[in-house]
């Protein structure tokens, strides 16, 4: 197993570290399906984001609901993200990660405002969306097959289909920008990041934007 590049290493290392610390602070409750203090502080929950706890929009990405949830997401983040980060560079990959994470949280807030949402899977779906646009024809078939599998898993009760969909949809335009080259990406990425942030704000405050 090769050492992951910086952004993937930060996502994996940060997620594992937070889970371990939460398990210690909760005296092992998180290992048995309980909720630790870090989970409660970082999990995405619409009413609390609405009150101004905006750190949850990104913090939820590094928070997981149990050891299996953590292990599965980190395995996919490593296997999918490592190669893509090396291919496009860590700076571009970081922007993709942020845009996809914000898009994932925005859709989770839009469709499941009062649900508690955690996990990196929405951001990882953003990687899939970007790779779908940039991949070769042969590799694109593998990406489509994987996306179909994830779509089926998203139908399981308790899985955030909205977060998955949001991450994927926001990853697509990043992939388009990557395909057009560095100059286009340098102009498009900040705009996409701003749009993702604006959508998060709108979905976190639906009362301000109702007609």
PDB file of C-alpha atoms in Angstrom:
ATOM      1  CA  UNK A   1       0.000   0.000   0.000  1.00  0.00           C
ATOM      2  CA  UNK A   2       1.485   3.318  -1.117  1.00  0.00           C
ATOM      3  CA  UNK A   3       1.476   6.411   1.054  1.00  0.00           C
ATOM      4  CA  UNK A   4      -1.421   8.670   0.009  1.00  0.00           C
ATOM      5  CA  UNK A   5      -0.731  12.217  -1.240  1.00  0.00           C
ATOM      6  CA  UNK A   6      -1.350  15.213   1.071  1.00  0.00           C
ATOM      7  CA  UNK A   7      -5.089  15.836   0.713  1.00  0.00           C
ATOM      8  CA  UNK A   8      -6.067  12.168   0.835  1.00  0.00           C
ATOM      9  CA  UNK A   9      -3.700  11.687   3.764  1.00  0.00           C
ATOM     10  CA  UNK A  10      -5.330  14.604   5.598  1.00  0.00           C
ATOM     11  CA  UNK A  11      -8.848  13.271   4.974  1.00  0.00           C
ATOM     12  CA  UNK A  12      -7.977   9.738   6.047  1.00  0.00           C
ATOM     13  CA  UNK A  13      -5.736  10.755   8.940  1.00  0.00           C
ATOM     14  CA  UNK A  14      -8.166  13.389  10.182  1.00  0.00           C
ATOM     15  CA  UNK A  15     -11.160  11.060  10.003  1.00  0.00           C
ATOM     16  CA  UNK A  16      -9.378   8.246  11.826  1.00  0.00           C
ATOM     17  CA  UNK A  17      -7.964  10.599  14.465  1.00  0.00           C
ATOM     18  CA  UNK A  18     -11.353  12.165  15.183  1.00  0.00           C
ATOM     19  CA  UNK A  19     -12.984   8.756  15.465  1.00  0.00           C
ATOM     20  CA  UNK A  20     -10.319   7.464  17.862  1.00  0.00           C
ATOM     21  CA  UNK A  21     -10.488  10.577  20.046  1.00  0.00           C
ATOM     22  CA  UNK A  22     -14.286  10.391  20.059  1.00  0.00           C
ATOM     23  CA  UNK A  23     -14.138   6.736  21.087  1.00  0.00           C
ATOM     24  CA  UNK A  24     -11.821   7.623  23.974  1.00  0.00           C
ATOM     25  CA  UNK A  25     -13.912  10.591  25.105  1.00  0.00           C
ATOM     26  CA  UNK A  26     -17.110   8.550  24.942  1.00  0.00           C
ATOM     27  CA  UNK A  27     -15.473   5.616  26.760  1.00  0.00           C
ATOM     28  CA  UNK A  28     -16.022   3.367  23.768  1.00  0.00           C
ATOM     29  CA  UNK A  29     -19.648   4.308  23.176  1.00  0.00           C
ATOM     30  CA  UNK A  30     -18.973   5.150  19.515  1.00  0.00           C
ATOM     31  CA  UNK A  31     -17.735   1.596  18.956  1.00  0.00           C
ATOM     32  CA  UNK A  32     -21.115   0.301  20.104  1.00  0.00           C
ATOM     33  CA  UNK A  33     -23.261   2.649  18.022  1.00  0.00           C
ATOM     34  CA  UNK A  34     -23.358   5.484  20.546  1.00  0.00           C
ATOM     35  CA  UNK A  35     -22.695   9.172  19.962  1.00  0.00           C
ATOM     36  CA  UNK A  36     -19.511  10.791  21.196  1.00  0.00           C
ATOM     37  CA  UNK A  37     -18.930  14.505  21.875  1.00  0.00           C
ATOM     38  CA  UNK A  38     -16.999  15.085  18.648  1.00  0.00           C
ATOM     39  CA  UNK A  39     -19.778  13.451  16.621  1.00  0.00           C
ATOM     40  CA  UNK A  40     -22.316  15.716  18.297  1.00  0.00           C
ATOM     41  CA  UNK A  41     -20.138  18.782  17.677  1.00  0.00           C
ATOM     42  CA  UNK A  42     -19.414  18.112  13.989  1.00  0.00           C
ATOM     43  CA  UNK A  43     -22.416  16.214  12.594  1.00  0.00           C
ATOM     44  CA  UNK A  44     -24.521  18.058  10.018  1.00  0.00           C
ATOM     45  CA  UNK A  45     -27.898  19.023  11.468  1.00  0.00           C
ATOM     46  CA  UNK A  46     -29.953  21.700   9.753  1.00  0.00           C
ATOM     47  CA  UNK A  47     -31.398  23.539  12.778  1.00  0.00           C
ATOM     48  CA  UNK A  48     -27.933  23.962  14.318  1.00  0.00           C
ATOM     49  CA  UNK A  49     -26.377  25.126  11.040  1.00  0.00           C
ATOM     50  CA  UNK A  50     -29.280  27.555  10.767  1.00  0.00           C
ATOM     51  CA  UNK A  51     -28.274  28.960  14.168  1.00  0.00           C
ATOM     52  CA  UNK A  52     -24.773  29.701  12.866  1.00  0.00           C
ATOM     53  CA  UNK A  53     -22.816  26.492  13.452  1.00  0.00           C
ATOM     54  CA  UNK A  54     -21.428  26.522   9.916  1.00  0.00           C
ATOM     55  CA  UNK A  55     -18.380  24.409  10.769  1.00  0.00           C
ATOM     56  CA  UNK A  56     -20.679  21.395  10.619  1.00  0.00           C
ATOM     57  CA  UNK A  57     -20.957  21.780   6.837  1.00  0.00           C
ATOM     58  CA  UNK A  58     -17.360  20.581   6.436  1.00  0.00           C
ATOM     59  CA  UNK A  59     -16.798  18.957   9.818  1.00  0.00           C
ATOM     60  CA  UNK A  60     -19.408  16.304   9.084  1.00  0.00           C
ATOM     61  CA  UNK A  61     -17.226  15.026   6.236  1.00  0.00           C
ATOM     62  CA  UNK A  62     -14.536  13.884   8.692  1.00  0.00           C
ATOM     63  CA  UNK A  63     -17.063  12.375  11.120  1.00  0.00           C
ATOM     64  CA  UNK A  64     -18.385   8.821  10.865  1.00  0.00           C
ATOM     65  CA  UNK A  65     -21.126   6.813  12.496  1.00  0.00           C
ATOM     66  CA  UNK A  66     -19.135   3.728  13.424  1.00  0.00           C
ATOM     67  CA  UNK A  67     -16.004   1.694  12.656  1.00  0.00           C
ATOM     68  CA  UNK A  68     -17.494   0.021   9.565  1.00  0.00           C
ATOM     69  CA  UNK A  69     -18.716   3.341   8.172  1.00  0.00           C
ATOM     70  CA  UNK A  70     -15.259   4.818   8.728  1.00  0.00           C
ATOM     71  CA  UNK A  71     -13.371   1.837   7.292  1.00  0.00           C
ATOM     72  CA  UNK A  72     -15.476   1.647   4.125  1.00  0.00           C
ATOM     73  CA  UNK A  73     -15.275   5.370   3.368  1.00  0.00           C
ATOM     74  CA  UNK A  74     -11.538   5.548   4.039  1.00  0.00           C
ATOM     75  CA  UNK A  75     -10.897   2.540   1.817  1.00  0.00           C
ATOM     76  CA  UNK A  76     -12.807   4.173  -1.048  1.00  0.00           C
ATOM     77  CA  UNK A  77     -11.151   7.542  -0.389  1.00  0.00           C
ATOM     78  CA  UNK A  78      -7.748   5.882  -0.589  1.00  0.00           C
ATOM     79  CA  UNK A  79      -8.401   3.673  -3.604  1.00  0.00           C
ATOM     80  CA  UNK A  80     -10.228   6.320  -5.651  1.00  0.00           C
ATOM     81  CA  UNK A  81      -8.792   9.579  -4.359  1.00  0.00           C
ATOM     82  CA  UNK A  82      -5.092   8.736  -4.249  1.00  0.00           C
ATOM     83  CA  UNK A  83      -4.725   8.094  -7.972  1.00  0.00           C
ATOM     84  CA  UNK A  84      -6.870  11.090  -8.912  1.00  0.00           C
ATOM     85  CA  UNK A  85      -5.007  13.474  -6.605  1.00  0.00           C
ATOM     86  CA  UNK A  86      -1.707  12.382  -8.133  1.00  0.00           C
ATOM     87  CA  UNK A  87      -3.153  12.833 -11.619  1.00  0.00           C
ATOM     88  CA  UNK A  88      -4.501  16.380 -11.195  1.00  0.00           C
ATOM     89  CA  UNK A  89      -2.302  17.722  -8.385  1.00  0.00           C
ATOM     90  CA  UNK A  90      -3.037  18.323  -4.726  1.00  0.00           C
ATOM     91  CA  UNK A  91      -4.127  21.955  -5.145  1.00  0.00           C
ATOM     92  CA  UNK A  92      -6.817  21.117  -7.683  1.00  0.00           C
ATOM     93  CA  UNK A  93      -7.812  18.045  -5.716  1.00  0.00           C
ATOM     94  CA  UNK A  94      -8.256  20.142  -2.578  1.00  0.00           C
ATOM     95  CA  UNK A  95     -10.588  22.515  -4.425  1.00  0.00           C
ATOM     96  CA  UNK A  96     -12.545  19.564  -5.806  1.00  0.00           C
ATOM     97  CA  UNK A  97     -12.832  18.135  -2.290  1.00  0.00           C
ATOM     98  CA  UNK A  98     -14.134  21.398  -0.845  1.00  0.00           C
ATOM     99  CA  UNK A  99     -16.632  21.981  -3.657  1.00  0.00           C
ATOM    100  CA  UNK A 100     -17.941  18.414  -3.477  1.00  0.00           C
ATOM    101  CA  UNK A 101     -18.146  18.513   0.326  1.00  0.00           C
ATOM    102  CA  UNK A 102     -20.134  21.757   0.255  1.00  0.00           C
ATOM    103  CA  UNK A 103     -22.398  20.415  -2.481  1.00  0.00           C
ATOM    104  CA  UNK A 104     -23.005  17.257  -0.491  1.00  0.00           C
ATOM    105  CA  UNK A 105     -23.920  19.184   2.647  1.00  0.00           C
ATOM    106  CA  UNK A 106     -26.121  21.590   0.676  1.00  0.00           C
ATOM    107  CA  UNK A 107     -28.229  18.774  -0.764  1.00  0.00           C
ATOM    108  CA  UNK A 108     -28.425  17.025   2.605  1.00  0.00           C
ATOM    109  CA  UNK A 109     -29.781  20.254   4.096  1.00  0.00           C
ATOM    110  CA  UNK A 110     -32.140  20.798   1.180  1.00  0.00           C
ATOM    111  CA  UNK A 111     -33.783  17.372   1.257  1.00  0.00           C
ATOM    112  CA  UNK A 112     -33.209  16.192   4.849  1.00  0.00           C
ATOM    113  CA  UNK A 113     -32.945  19.377   6.895  1.00  0.00           C
ATOM    114  CA  UNK A 114     -33.619  17.767  10.265  1.00  0.00           C
ATOM    115  CA  UNK A 115     -31.637  14.567   9.675  1.00  0.00           C
ATOM    116  CA  UNK A 116     -28.228  14.037  11.269  1.00  0.00           C
ATOM    117  CA  UNK A 117     -25.702  13.444   8.485  1.00  0.00           C
ATOM    118  CA  UNK A 118     -22.048  12.386   8.692  1.00  0.00           C
ATOM    119  CA  UNK A 119     -19.458  10.786   6.443  1.00  0.00           C
ATOM    120  CA  UNK A 120     -17.083  11.464   3.567  1.00  0.00           C
ATOM    121  CA  UNK A 121     -19.108   9.564   0.974  1.00  0.00           C
ATOM    122  CA  UNK A 122     -20.727  12.664  -0.532  1.00  0.00           C
ATOM    123  CA  UNK A 123     -17.317  14.234  -1.103  1.00  0.00           C
ATOM    124  CA  UNK A 124     -16.040  10.955  -2.543  1.00  0.00           C
ATOM    125  CA  UNK A 125     -18.994  10.944  -4.959  1.00  0.00           C
ATOM    126  CA  UNK A 126     -17.672  14.322  -6.094  1.00  0.00           C
ATOM    127  CA  UNK A 127     -14.446  12.583  -7.061  1.00  0.00           C
ATOM    128  CA  UNK A 128     -16.521  10.128  -9.050  1.00  0.00           C
ATOM    129  CA  UNK A 129     -18.376  12.940 -10.791  1.00  0.00           C
ATOM    130  CA  UNK A 130     -15.167  14.696 -11.802  1.00  0.00           C
ATOM    131  CA  UNK A 131     -13.535  11.447 -12.897  1.00  0.00           C
ATOM    132  CA  UNK A 132     -16.569  10.558 -15.001  1.00  0.00           C
ATOM    133  CA  UNK A 133     -15.850  13.631 -17.137  1.00  0.00           C
ATOM    134  CA  UNK A 134     -12.064  13.346 -17.275  1.00  0.00           C
ATOM    135  CA  UNK A 135     -11.598   9.572 -17.541  1.00  0.00           C
ATOM    136  CA  UNK A 136     -10.752   7.597 -20.644  1.00  0.00           C
ATOM    137  CA  UNK A 137     -13.557   5.616 -22.268  1.00  0.00           C
ATOM    138  CA  UNK A 138     -12.423   2.310 -20.744  1.00  0.00           C
ATOM    139  CA  UNK A 139     -12.016   3.696 -17.234  1.00  0.00           C
ATOM    140  CA  UNK A 140     -15.300   5.596 -17.548  1.00  0.00           C
ATOM    141  CA  UNK A 141     -17.107   2.257 -17.732  1.00  0.00           C
ATOM    142  CA  UNK A 142     -15.597   1.291 -14.379  1.00  0.00           C
ATOM    143  CA  UNK A 143     -16.656   4.627 -12.883  1.00  0.00           C
ATOM    144  CA  UNK A 144     -20.218   4.202 -14.170  1.00  0.00           C
ATOM    145  CA  UNK A 145     -20.386   0.679 -12.723  1.00  0.00           C
ATOM    146  CA  UNK A 146     -19.188   1.981  -9.357  1.00  0.00           C
ATOM    147  CA  UNK A 147     -21.676   4.870  -9.449  1.00  0.00           C
ATOM    148  CA  UNK A 148     -24.544   2.455 -10.130  1.00  0.00           C
ATOM    149  CA  UNK A 149     -23.484   0.407  -7.106  1.00  0.00           C
ATOM    150  CA  UNK A 150     -23.418   3.523  -4.933  1.00  0.00           C
ATOM    151  CA  UNK A 151     -26.826   4.589  -6.257  1.00  0.00           C
ATOM    152  CA  UNK A 152     -28.273   1.247  -5.151  1.00  0.00           C
ATOM    153  CA  UNK A 153     -26.631   1.530  -1.727  1.00  0.00           C
ATOM    154  CA  UNK A 154     -28.038   5.050  -1.417  1.00  0.00           C
ATOM    155  CA  UNK A 155     -31.543   3.561  -1.305  1.00  0.00           C
ATOM    156  CA  UNK A 156     -30.801   1.845   2.014  1.00  0.00           C
ATOM    157  CA  UNK A 157     -32.648   3.586   4.881  1.00  0.00           C
ATOM    158  CA  UNK A 158     -30.306   5.799   6.864  1.00  0.00           C
ATOM    159  CA  UNK A 159     -27.957   6.447   3.945  1.00  0.00           C
ATOM    160  CA  UNK A 160     -27.879  10.075   2.781  1.00  0.00           C
ATOM    161  CA  UNK A 161     -28.882   9.750  -0.866  1.00  0.00           C
ATOM    162  CA  UNK A 162     -29.171  13.543  -1.014  1.00  0.00           C
ATOM    163  CA  UNK A 163     -25.607  14.012   0.213  1.00  0.00           C
ATOM    164  CA  UNK A 164     -24.379  11.497  -2.347  1.00  0.00           C
ATOM    165  CA  UNK A 165     -26.292  13.211  -5.148  1.00  0.00           C
ATOM    166  CA  UNK A 166     -25.100  16.680  -4.164  1.00  0.00           C
ATOM    167  CA  UNK A 167     -21.454  15.669  -4.044  1.00  0.00           C
ATOM    168  CA  UNK A 168     -21.715  13.957  -7.422  1.00  0.00           C
ATOM    169  CA  UNK A 169     -23.493  16.856  -9.134  1.00  0.00           C
ATOM    170  CA  UNK A 170     -21.018  19.424  -7.845  1.00  0.00           C
ATOM    171  CA  UNK A 171     -18.119  17.214  -8.914  1.00  0.00           C
ATOM    172  CA  UNK A 172     -19.289  17.170 -12.532  1.00  0.00           C
ATOM    173  CA  UNK A 173     -18.548  20.852 -13.372  1.00  0.00           C
ATOM    174  CA  UNK A 174     -15.170  20.544 -11.657  1.00  0.00           C
ATOM    175  CA  UNK A 175     -14.429  17.682 -14.018  1.00  0.00           C
ATOM    176  CA  UNK A 176     -15.479  19.826 -16.975  1.00  0.00           C
ATOM    177  CA  UNK A 177     -13.140  22.601 -15.826  1.00  0.00           C
ATOM    178  CA  UNK A 178     -10.308  20.094 -15.428  1.00  0.00           C
ATOM    179  CA  UNK A 179     -10.912  18.795 -18.918  1.00  0.00           C
ATOM    180  CA  UNK A 180     -10.555  22.280 -20.412  1.00  0.00           C
ATOM    181  CA  UNK A 181      -7.127  22.715 -18.864  1.00  0.00           C
ATOM    182  CA  UNK A 182      -5.313  24.652 -16.113  1.00  0.00           C
ATOM    183  CA  UNK A 183      -6.319  28.159 -17.221  1.00  0.00           C
ATOM    184  CA  UNK A 184     -10.022  27.383 -17.345  1.00  0.00           C
ATOM    185  CA  UNK A 185      -9.820  25.507 -14.054  1.00  0.00           C
ATOM    186  CA  UNK A 186      -8.033  28.411 -12.364  1.00  0.00           C
ATOM    187  CA  UNK A 187     -10.933  30.689 -13.295  1.00  0.00           C
ATOM    188  CA  UNK A 188     -13.781  28.239 -12.800  1.00  0.00           C
ATOM    189  CA  UNK A 189     -12.809  26.623  -9.491  1.00  0.00           C
ATOM    190  CA  UNK A 190     -13.133  29.750  -7.298  1.00  0.00           C
ATOM    191  CA  UNK A 191     -16.504  30.485  -8.914  1.00  0.00           C
ATOM    192  CA  UNK A 192     -17.713  26.932  -8.298  1.00  0.00           C
ATOM    193  CA  UNK A 193     -16.508  27.140  -4.705  1.00  0.00           C
ATOM    194  CA  UNK A 194     -18.414  30.396  -4.203  1.00  0.00           C
ATOM    195  CA  UNK A 195     -21.552  28.907  -5.764  1.00  0.00           C
ATOM    196  CA  UNK A 196     -21.325  25.854  -3.515  1.00  0.00           C
ATOM    197  CA  UNK A 197     -20.948  28.080  -0.468  1.00  0.00           C
ATOM    198  CA  UNK A 198     -23.911  30.200  -1.523  1.00  0.00           C
ATOM    199  CA  UNK A 199     -26.087  27.125  -2.028  1.00  0.00           C
ATOM    200  CA  UNK A 200     -25.151  25.915   1.456  1.00  0.00           C
ATOM    201  CA  UNK A 201     -26.182  29.265   2.925  1.00  0.00           C
ATOM    202  CA  UNK A 202     -29.494  29.240   1.065  1.00  0.00           C
ATOM    203  CA  UNK A 203     -30.342  25.688   2.096  1.00  0.00           C
ATOM    204  CA  UNK A 204     -29.328  26.415   5.700  1.00  0.00           C
ATOM    205  CA  UNK A 205     -31.718  29.387   5.833  1.00  0.00           C
ATOM    206  CA  UNK A 206     -34.820  28.374   3.858  1.00  0.00           C
ATOM    207  CA  UNK A 207     -36.937  30.816   5.859  1.00  0.00           C
ATOM    208  CA  UNK A 208     -35.062  33.763   4.330  1.00  0.00           C
ATOM    209  CA  UNK A 209     -35.639  32.723   0.738  1.00  0.00           C
ATOM    210  CA  UNK A 210     -39.244  31.621   0.701  1.00  0.00           C
ATOM    211  CA  UNK A 211     -41.557  33.655  -1.463  1.00  0.00           C
TER     212      UNK A 211
END
